Amino acid sequence: TRASDKFGWTRYNSLAEIDAWLDEILAVYPVVTEGFVIGKSYEGRDIRGIKISYKSGNPGVFIESNIHAREWITSATATWLINELLSSSDDLVRDLAESHDWYIVPVLNVDGFVYTHEKDRLWRKTRQPSNISQCIGVDPNRNYDSHWMENGGASSDPCNEAYAGPYAFSEPETKALSDFVASIKDKLNIMIAFHSYSQLLLSPYGHTKDEVPENYDDLMQVAKAYSDTVKDLPYGTVYRYGSSAGILYPASGTTSDWAYNEQDVKISYTIEFRDTGNFGFVLPPAFIIPNAEEALVGIISLLAESKKLGYLEPKYI
Ligand code: 0X9
Ligand code: ZN
């Protein structure tokens, strides 16, 4: 049997199970995959990723997943996506897999993820203690060094769920992700951060709604392509789109803004997966495959539209 068949995506997996599955995937597809470790978490766990590359010189797509510990649908979707990229025989998926270089980190916030499995299902933040409070953890999606703590888009209170941390990149997890991305930025055309829930495609900026990026119209056109595609599926799931601060709330120091502002990744989105609040973060496992299938076809459209608009060319020549 294939490594993937045991996984099944019929329930949510623990970090140990995801790690073991990744090892099997790397063993089954040694030619086109490469495992990487971006660094260690506060509690000393490896933060792992997989690169999938069928030929060199492809445009790079980075997927950051499960930065928020409780958003289990994101790593379930990321692992399903990895499996499809490697094993699907569908022409569109083959083309998707083989004409991009994929860098996928299924679980960024490994400590928080383990904590949600073992102690508190709804934990969001990292697990690093504070020097000034009994409250533990930083919101890693407020901890990136781009407009950090500006405009009320994050909190300075360690007990707040959107605590930005004592300084930008105080968390080993965000520091590791950012160092890794910076090291491949010349090959990176697209950055997607997987979150849940609300069914939204969010473009920069998060730190302000008074301004939009210079390629905002393109960002909306690309988001519309994703949204139109998933709406036409049998489930007909509605994804709204807009700028982060515009349609949601201000959030400073997010991955998406940092990649856009500081790493010159001009197609950068936060995707909030299912649902719209009925189950919220505790999405039943029956939704894993529908959510993941939707994400796959949505990403096919997202990349096709990005290519049409010229964003998949080499960044620096
Ligand atoms: O608040 C966040 O970090 C993200 N939502 S979540 O429910 N997954 O925590 C959204 C971040 C996107 N940016 C803005 N909201 N501005
Ligand atoms: Zn989130």
Coordinates of C-alpha atoms and ligand atoms in Angstrom, one line a residue:
T1 CA 0.0 0.0 0.0
R2 CA 1.1 3.6 -0.5
A3 CA 2.2 5.6 2.4
S4 CA -0.9 7.8 1.9
D5 CA -3.4 5.0 2.1
K6 CA -2.9 4.5 5.8
F7 CA -3.4 8.2 6.5
G8 CA -6.9 8.4 5.0
W9 CA -7.9 11.9 6.2
T10 CA -10.9 10.4 8.0
R11 CA -9.8 11.9 11.3
Y12 CA -7.3 14.5 12.5
N13 CA -3.8 13.3 13.1
S14 CA -1.3 14.0 15.9
L15 CA 2.1 15.6 15.3
A16 CA 3.8 12.3 15.7
E17 CA 1.5 10.7 13.1
I18 CA 2.1 13.6 10.7
D19 CA 5.9 13.3 11.2
A20 CA 5.8 9.5 10.6
W21 CA 3.6 10.1 7.5
L22 CA 6.1 12.7 6.2
D23 CA 8.9 10.3 6.6
E24 CA 7.1 7.7 4.6
I25 CA 6.2 10.2 1.8
L26 CA 9.9 11.2 1.6
A27 CA 10.9 7.5 1.3
V28 CA 8.2 6.7 -1.3
Y29 CA 9.0 9.8 -3.5
P30 CA 12.8 10.4 -3.0
V31 CA 13.5 11.8 -6.4
V32 CA 11.0 14.7 -6.4
T33 CA 10.8 15.4 -2.6
E34 CA 13.2 16.8 -0.1
G35 CA 12.5 17.1 3.6
F36 CA 13.7 20.2 5.4
V37 CA 13.8 21.5 9.0
I38 CA 13.4 25.2 9.3
G39 CA 14.4 25.2 13.0
K40 CA 13.3 24.2 16.4
S41 CA 10.3 25.3 18.4
Y42 CA 10.5 26.8 21.9
E43 CA 10.0 23.3 23.4
G44 CA 12.7 21.9 21.1
R45 CA 10.6 20.2 18.4
D46 CA 11.7 20.1 14.8
I47 CA 9.6 22.3 12.5
R48 CA 9.5 20.3 9.4
G49 CA 8.6 21.0 5.8
I50 CA 8.7 19.3 2.4
K51 CA 9.9 20.6 -0.9
I52 CA 8.3 19.1 -4.0
S53 CA 10.1 19.8 -7.2
Y54 CA 9.9 18.0 -10.5
K55 CA 12.3 20.3 -12.3
S56 CA 14.5 23.2 -11.3
G57 CA 13.7 26.7 -12.1
N58 CA 9.9 26.5 -11.5
P59 CA 8.2 29.4 -9.8
G60 CA 8.1 28.8 -6.0
V61 CA 4.9 28.5 -3.9
F62 CA 5.2 28.5 -0.1
I63 CA 2.5 27.2 2.1
E64 CA 2.5 28.0 5.8
S65 CA 0.0 26.0 7.8
N66 CA -1.2 25.6 11.3
I67 CA 0.6 28.7 12.7
H68 CA -2.5 28.9 14.9
A69 CA -2.5 25.7 17.0
R70 CA -6.2 25.0 17.0
E71 CA -6.8 25.3 13.3
W72 CA -6.5 21.6 12.6
I73 CA -8.2 21.7 9.2
T74 CA -5.1 23.5 7.9
S75 CA -2.6 20.7 8.4
A76 CA -5.1 18.1 7.4
T77 CA -5.5 20.1 4.1
A78 CA -1.8 20.7 3.7
T79 CA -1.0 17.0 4.0
W80 CA -3.8 16.0 1.7
L81 CA -2.5 18.5 -0.8
I82 CA 1.0 17.1 -0.6
N83 CA -0.4 13.6 -1.3
E84 CA -2.3 14.8 -4.3
L85 CA 0.6 16.7 -5.7
L86 CA 2.7 13.5 -5.5
S87 CA 0.1 10.8 -6.5
S88 CA -2.8 12.3 -8.4
S89 CA -3.1 11.2 -12.1
D90 CA -5.4 14.1 -13.0
D91 CA -3.9 16.2 -15.7
L92 CA -4.6 19.5 -14.0
V93 CA -3.1 18.4 -10.7
R94 CA -0.1 16.9 -12.5
D95 CA 0.5 20.2 -14.2
L96 CA 0.0 22.0 -10.9
A97 CA 2.5 19.7 -9.2
E98 CA 5.1 19.6 -11.9
S99 CA 5.2 23.3 -13.0
H100 CA 5.8 24.8 -9.5
D101 CA 8.3 24.3 -6.8
W102 CA 6.4 23.6 -3.6
Y103 CA 7.6 24.4 -0.1
I104 CA 5.0 23.2 2.4
V105 CA 5.2 23.5 6.2
P106 CA 2.2 21.5 7.4
V107 CA 2.5 22.4 11.1
L108 CA 4.5 25.6 12.0
N109 CA 3.3 26.0 15.6
V110 CA 4.3 22.5 16.6
D111 CA 4.3 23.1 20.4
G112 CA 0.8 24.7 20.3
F113 CA -0.4 21.9 18.1
V114 CA 0.7 19.2 20.5
Y115 CA -0.9 21.2 23.3
T116 CA -4.3 21.3 21.5
H117 CA -4.1 17.5 21.2
E118 CA -3.1 16.9 24.8
K119 CA -4.4 19.7 27.0
D120 CA -6.6 22.4 25.5
R121 CA -8.3 21.9 22.1
L122 CA -8.8 25.6 21.6
W123 CA -5.2 26.8 22.2
R124 CA -4.1 29.4 19.6
K125 CA -0.7 30.8 20.5
T126 CA 2.9 29.5 20.9
R127 CA 4.0 28.0 24.2
Q128 CA 6.8 30.3 25.2
P129 CA 6.3 31.8 28.7
S130 CA 6.4 35.5 29.3
N131 CA 8.8 37.4 31.5
I132 CA 6.2 39.8 32.6
S133 CA 3.1 37.7 33.1
Q134 CA 1.8 34.2 34.1
C135 CA 0.1 34.0 30.7
I136 CA 1.8 31.8 28.2
G137 CA 2.3 32.2 24.5
V138 CA 2.4 34.8 21.7
D139 CA 0.1 35.0 18.7
P140 CA 2.7 34.1 16.0
N141 CA 0.5 35.7 13.4
R142 CA 1.2 39.1 15.1
N143 CA 4.9 38.4 15.6
Y144 CA 6.4 39.0 12.2
D145 CA 8.6 42.0 11.7
S146 CA 6.4 44.1 9.4
H147 CA 4.5 47.0 10.9
W148 CA 4.8 45.1 14.2
M149 CA 2.3 46.3 16.8
E150 CA 1.1 49.2 14.6
N151 CA -2.4 50.6 14.4
G152 CA -3.9 48.5 17.1
G153 CA -3.6 45.4 15.0
A154 CA -2.2 43.4 17.9
S155 CA -2.0 43.5 21.7
S156 CA 0.8 44.2 24.1
D157 CA -1.0 42.2 26.8
P158 CA 0.6 38.7 27.2
C159 CA -2.9 37.3 28.3
N160 CA -4.5 38.5 25.0
E161 CA -5.1 36.0 22.2
A162 CA -3.5 38.5 19.8
Y163 CA -0.4 39.2 21.9
A164 CA 2.3 40.4 19.5
G165 CA 5.2 39.2 21.8
P166 CA 7.9 41.3 23.6
Y167 CA 9.5 42.1 20.2
A168 CA 9.2 41.1 16.6
F169 CA 10.3 37.5 15.9
S170 CA 10.6 36.8 19.6
E171 CA 9.2 33.3 18.8
P172 CA 11.6 30.7 17.5
E173 CA 8.8 29.4 15.2
T174 CA 8.3 32.7 13.3
K175 CA 12.0 33.5 13.3
A176 CA 12.7 30.1 11.7
L177 CA 10.0 30.5 9.1
S178 CA 11.1 34.0 8.2
D179 CA 14.8 32.9 7.9
F180 CA 13.9 30.1 5.7
V181 CA 11.6 32.2 3.5
A182 CA 14.3 34.9 3.3
S183 CA 16.8 32.3 2.1
I184 CA 14.6 31.3 -0.9
K185 CA 12.9 34.7 -1.6
D186 CA 14.5 35.0 -5.0
K187 CA 12.7 31.8 -6.0
L188 CA 9.4 32.6 -4.3
N189 CA 6.5 33.9 -6.3
I190 CA 3.5 33.0 -4.1
M191 CA 2.9 32.8 -0.3
I192 CA -0.2 31.3 1.1
A193 CA -0.9 31.1 4.8
F194 CA -3.6 28.5 5.8
H195 CA -6.0 29.5 8.6
S196 CA -9.5 28.7 9.7
Y197 CA -12.2 29.6 9.9
S198 CA -14.6 32.0 8.0
Q199 CA -14.1 31.0 4.3
L200 CA -12.2 34.1 3.2
L201 CA -9.3 35.0 0.9
L202 CA -7.4 37.9 2.5
S203 CA -4.8 39.9 0.7
P204 CA -2.5 42.5 2.3
Y205 CA -2.7 44.8 4.0
G206 CA -3.6 43.6 7.5
H207 CA -1.9 46.4 9.3
T208 CA -4.1 49.2 7.8
K209 CA -7.3 49.7 5.9
D210 CA -6.4 53.2 4.9
E211 CA -4.1 51.9 2.1
V212 CA -4.1 49.0 -0.2
P213 CA -1.1 47.4 -2.0
E214 CA -0.1 48.8 -5.4
N215 CA -1.2 45.5 -7.1
Y216 CA -4.5 45.3 -5.2
D217 CA -6.6 45.0 -8.3
D218 CA -4.5 42.0 -9.4
L219 CA -4.7 40.5 -5.9
M220 CA -8.5 40.8 -6.1
Q221 CA -8.7 39.3 -9.6
V222 CA -6.6 36.3 -8.4
A223 CA -8.8 35.9 -5.3
K224 CA -11.9 36.1 -7.4
A225 CA -10.6 33.2 -9.6
Y226 CA -10.3 31.0 -6.5
S227 CA -13.6 32.1 -5.2
D228 CA -15.5 31.6 -8.5
T229 CA -14.0 28.1 -8.9
V230 CA -15.0 26.8 -5.5
K231 CA -18.5 28.3 -5.8
D232 CA -19.0 26.2 -8.9
L233 CA -18.2 22.9 -7.2
P234 CA -21.0 20.5 -6.2
Y235 CA -20.8 21.8 -2.6
G236 CA -20.9 25.4 -3.9
T237 CA -18.9 26.8 -1.0
V238 CA -18.8 30.6 -0.8
Y239 CA -15.4 32.3 -0.2
R240 CA -15.5 36.0 0.2
Y241 CA -12.3 38.0 -0.6
G242 CA -10.8 41.4 0.1
S243 CA -7.9 43.0 1.9
S244 CA -7.4 41.6 5.4
A245 CA -7.9 44.9 7.3
G246 CA -10.7 45.9 4.9
I247 CA -13.0 42.9 5.3
L248 CA -11.9 41.4 8.6
Y249 CA -10.1 43.5 11.2
P250 CA -6.7 45.1 11.5
A251 CA -3.9 42.6 12.2
S252 CA -0.3 43.8 12.3
G253 CA 2.8 41.5 12.0
T254 CA 1.1 38.7 10.0
T255 CA 2.9 36.3 7.8
S256 CA 1.1 37.5 4.7
D257 CA 2.0 41.2 5.2
W258 CA 5.6 40.3 6.1
A259 CA 6.0 38.2 2.9
Y260 CA 4.5 40.9 0.8
N261 CA 6.2 43.9 2.3
E262 CA 9.6 42.5 3.3
Q263 CA 10.2 39.6 0.9
D264 CA 8.8 41.0 -2.3
V265 CA 6.3 38.2 -2.6
K266 CA 3.6 40.0 -4.5
I267 CA 1.0 37.3 -4.5
S268 CA 0.4 36.7 -0.8
Y269 CA -2.8 35.5 0.8
T270 CA -4.2 34.3 4.1
I271 CA -6.9 31.7 3.4
E272 CA -9.5 31.1 6.1
F273 CA -10.9 27.7 5.4
R274 CA -14.3 26.2 6.5
D275 CA -16.6 26.7 8.0
T276 CA -18.4 30.0 8.7
G277 CA -19.0 29.4 12.4
N278 CA -21.3 26.4 12.8
F279 CA -18.4 24.2 14.0
G280 CA -15.7 26.8 13.8
F281 CA -12.2 25.6 14.8
V282 CA -13.6 22.2 15.9
L283 CA -14.6 21.2 12.3
P284 CA -15.7 17.5 12.1
P285 CA -13.3 15.3 10.2
A286 CA -16.0 14.6 7.6
F287 CA -15.1 18.1 6.3
I288 CA -11.4 17.4 5.7
I289 CA -11.7 16.0 2.2
P290 CA -14.3 18.5 0.9
N291 CA -12.3 21.4 2.3
A292 CA -9.0 20.0 0.9
E293 CA -10.5 19.3 -2.6
E294 CA -11.9 22.8 -2.6
A295 CA -8.5 24.2 -1.7
L296 CA -6.8 22.2 -4.4
V297 CA -9.0 23.4 -7.2
G298 CA -9.0 26.9 -5.8
I299 CA -5.2 26.9 -5.8
I300 CA -5.2 25.7 -9.3
S301 CA -7.2 28.7 -10.3
L302 CA -5.2 31.0 -8.1
L303 CA -2.0 30.0 -9.8
A304 CA -3.5 30.0 -13.3
E305 CA -4.7 33.6 -12.8
S306 CA -1.4 34.7 -11.2
K307 CA 0.4 33.3 -14.3
K308 CA -1.9 35.1 -16.6
L309 CA -1.1 38.4 -14.8
G310 CA 2.7 37.7 -15.1
Y311 CA 3.4 36.8 -11.5
L312 CA 5.0 33.4 -12.1
E313 CA 8.1 34.7 -14.0
P314 CA 11.5 34.5 -12.3
K315 CA 11.6 37.3 -9.8
Y316 CA 15.2 38.4 -10.3
I317 CA 17.2 37.8 -13.4
Ligands
0X9_1 O1 -6.4 36.9 13.2 C1 -5.7 36.2 12.5 O2 -4.5 36.0 12.7 C2 -6.3 35.5 11.3 N1 -7.6 35.0 11.6 S1 -7.7 33.7 12.6 O3 -9.1 33.5 13.0 N2 -7.3 32.4 11.8 O4 -6.9 33.9 13.7 C3 -6.5 36.5 10.2 C4 -5.3 37.3 9.8 C5 -5.5 38.0 8.5 N3 -5.3 39.4 8.6 C6 -6.2 40.3 9.2 N4 -7.2 39.9 9.8 N5 -6.0 41.6 9.0
ZN2 ZN -5.5 31.5 12.3

